[in-house]
Short mmCIF file of C-alpha atoms in Angstrom, two decimals:
data_model
loop_
_atom_site.label_atom_id
_atom_site.label_comp_id
_atom_site.label_asym_id
_atom_site.label_seq_id
_atom_site.Cartn_x
_atom_site.Cartn_y
_atom_site.Cartn_z
CA UNK A 3 36.91 -0.01 -18.62
CA UNK A 4 37.93 -2.92 -16.24
CA UNK A 5 36.98 -1.37 -13.45
CA UNK A 6 33.61 -1.05 -15.72
CA UNK A 7 33.56 -5.15 -16.43
CA UNK A 8 35.21 -5.71 -12.81
CA UNK A 9 31.15 -3.25 -11.37
CA UNK A 10 29.13 -5.26 -13.93
CA UNK A 11 29.95 -8.89 -12.88
CA UNK A 12 30.35 -8.18 -9.28
CA UNK A 13 26.24 -6.64 -9.89
CA UNK A 14 25.28 -9.67 -12.30
CA UNK A 15 26.13 -11.89 -8.93
CA UNK A 16 25.51 -10.28 -6.13
CA UNK A 17 22.42 -8.48 -6.89
CA UNK A 18 19.77 -11.37 -7.45
CA UNK A 19 21.69 -12.78 -4.55
CA UNK A 20 20.99 -9.86 -2.01
CA UNK A 21 17.73 -9.68 -3.00
CA UNK A 22 16.91 -12.90 -2.37
CA UNK A 23 18.97 -13.80 0.81
CA UNK A 24 18.18 -10.18 2.51
CA UNK A 25 15.66 -8.62 0.95
CA UNK A 26 14.53 -5.63 -0.64
CA UNK A 27 13.68 -1.96 -0.56
CA UNK A 28 12.42 -0.35 -3.30
CA UNK A 29 10.75 3.44 -3.32
CA UNK A 30 7.43 3.40 -5.32
CA UNK A 31 5.85 6.89 -7.37
CA UNK A 32 2.38 7.88 -6.79
CA UNK A 33 1.27 11.00 -8.38
CA UNK A 34 -1.51 13.03 -6.61
CA UNK A 35 -3.44 16.23 -8.09
CA UNK A 36 -3.44 18.70 -4.88
CA UNK A 37 -6.29 21.54 -4.12
CA UNK A 38 -4.86 23.89 -6.41
CA UNK A 39 -4.75 20.97 -9.36
CA UNK A 40 -0.89 20.72 -9.36
CA UNK A 41 -0.12 16.62 -9.74
CA UNK A 42 2.36 15.87 -6.87
CA UNK A 43 4.86 13.10 -7.09
CA UNK A 44 5.44 11.33 -3.93
CA UNK A 45 8.22 8.42 -2.88
CA UNK A 46 6.95 6.08 -0.37
CA UNK A 47 9.48 3.09 0.30
CA UNK A 48 8.53 -0.52 0.08
CA UNK A 49 9.85 -2.78 2.33
CA UNK A 50 10.58 -6.54 1.49
CA UNK A 51 12.59 -8.17 4.10
CA UNK A 52 12.88 -11.44 6.62
CA UNK A 53 9.89 -11.26 9.56
CA UNK A 54 13.96 -12.18 11.84
CA UNK A 55 15.12 -8.79 10.18
CA UNK A 56 15.99 -7.61 13.92
CA UNK A 57 18.28 -9.93 13.95
CA UNK A 58 20.05 -9.09 11.91
CA UNK A 59 22.81 -6.50 9.93
CA UNK A 60 21.35 -5.08 7.30
CA UNK A 61 24.15 -3.16 3.81
CA UNK A 62 22.08 -0.89 2.88
CA UNK A 63 23.37 0.12 -0.88
CA UNK A 64 22.83 3.46 -2.52
CA UNK A 65 25.48 4.11 -5.71
CA UNK A 66 24.89 7.71 -6.07
CA UNK A 67 24.28 9.26 -2.73
CA UNK A 68 24.27 12.37 -3.20
CA UNK A 69 20.76 13.63 -1.53
CA UNK A 70 19.55 11.93 1.82
CA UNK A 71 16.34 11.66 1.39
CA UNK A 72 16.31 8.02 0.43
CA UNK A 73 18.92 6.70 2.28
CA UNK A 74 16.77 8.41 5.68
CA UNK A 75 13.23 6.90 4.62
CA UNK A 76 14.96 3.37 3.30
CA UNK A 77 16.55 3.89 7.23
CA UNK A 78 13.34 4.69 9.07
CA UNK A 79 11.89 1.84 7.28
CA UNK A 80 14.45 -0.69 8.45
CA UNK A 81 14.29 1.24 12.33
CA UNK A 82 10.49 0.84 12.12
CA UNK A 83 10.87 -3.59 11.71
CA UNK A 84 13.10 -3.14 14.82
CA UNK A 85 16.49 -3.28 13.70
CA UNK A 86 19.73 -1.39 15.62
CA UNK A 87 21.19 1.52 13.85
CA UNK A 88 24.06 -0.59 14.81
CA UNK A 89 23.47 -2.75 12.39
CA UNK A 90 22.82 -0.93 9.95
CA UNK A 91 25.96 -0.33 7.18
CA UNK A 92 25.38 2.19 3.95
CA UNK A 93 27.55 1.85 1.87
CA UNK A 94 27.68 4.00 -1.60
CA UNK A 95 29.85 4.37 -4.40
CA UNK A 96 30.06 7.67 -5.12
CA UNK A 97 28.65 11.24 -2.08
CA UNK A 98 28.65 13.98 -1.25
CA UNK A 99 29.50 15.54 2.20
CA UNK A 100 26.22 16.84 2.56
CA UNK A 101 24.60 13.55 1.95
CA UNK A 102 27.17 12.16 5.01
CA UNK A 103 27.14 14.32 7.96
CA UNK A 104 23.17 14.23 7.27
CA UNK A 105 23.06 10.99 8.02
CA UNK A 106 25.73 10.91 10.08
CA UNK A 107 24.32 13.54 13.12
CA UNK A 108 20.50 11.58 12.76
CA UNK A 109 21.35 8.26 12.34
CA UNK A 110 25.17 8.56 14.97
CA UNK A 111 26.02 5.03 15.80
CA UNK A 112 25.29 4.32 11.26
CA UNK A 113 28.55 3.01 9.60
CA UNK A 114 28.55 4.29 6.49
CA UNK A 115 31.65 3.67 3.57
CA UNK A 116 31.68 5.36 0.96
CA UNK A 117 34.49 5.09 -2.01
CA UNK A 118 34.64 9.11 -2.93
CA UNK A 119 33.87 11.12 -2.38
CA UNK A 120 32.37 14.78 -4.68
CA UNK A 121 30.70 17.91 -5.35
CA UNK A 122 27.42 18.38 -5.11
CA UNK A 123 26.27 21.79 -7.56
CA UNK A 124 22.73 22.06 -8.94
CA UNK A 125 21.64 18.85 -7.14
CA UNK A 126 23.85 16.30 -8.80
CA UNK A 127 27.22 15.26 -7.83
CA UNK A 128 29.94 15.90 -9.71
CA UNK A 129 31.90 14.78 -11.42
CA UNK A 130 29.80 11.75 -10.37
CA UNK A 131 29.17 8.55 -12.70
CA UNK A 132 25.71 9.13 -14.31
CA UNK A 133 22.70 7.41 -13.92
CA UNK A 134 24.18 3.64 -11.95
CA UNK A 135 20.97 1.89 -12.15
CA UNK A 136 20.27 2.32 -15.77
CA UNK A 137 24.45 2.26 -16.83
CA UNK A 138 24.31 -1.35 -14.97
CA UNK A 139 21.27 -2.59 -15.45
CA UNK A 140 20.15 -3.28 -11.99
CA UNK A 141 17.35 -2.81 -11.76
#
């Protein structure tokens, strides 16, 4: 209970400051019908960063790093804006070994900091920590 309280407090304080000081990267979900009539969803990154982002260090936070796809898209968007790999630090609370290795192989100069490596089975981190965004209300 004390740890959860500390995490909630840190997020309440840090989240608005981080969004105001550095910017924000969100993923927008769009739906489209393909030629076979199947409705598919596609998530695309929407980036709101300062124009001088290439002169800064960026802490990229992903609470539950189970699938590297979203983080990979975020890194690509930052690199497109002139940020160097050396200036990106990925911070995660819980990660899968596969995701860490995938990002490390694709972007060898990015630093990765994680507190815990869990098993990744059937598309989920085991034991994981549930839906972090809903649990701690950080949308």
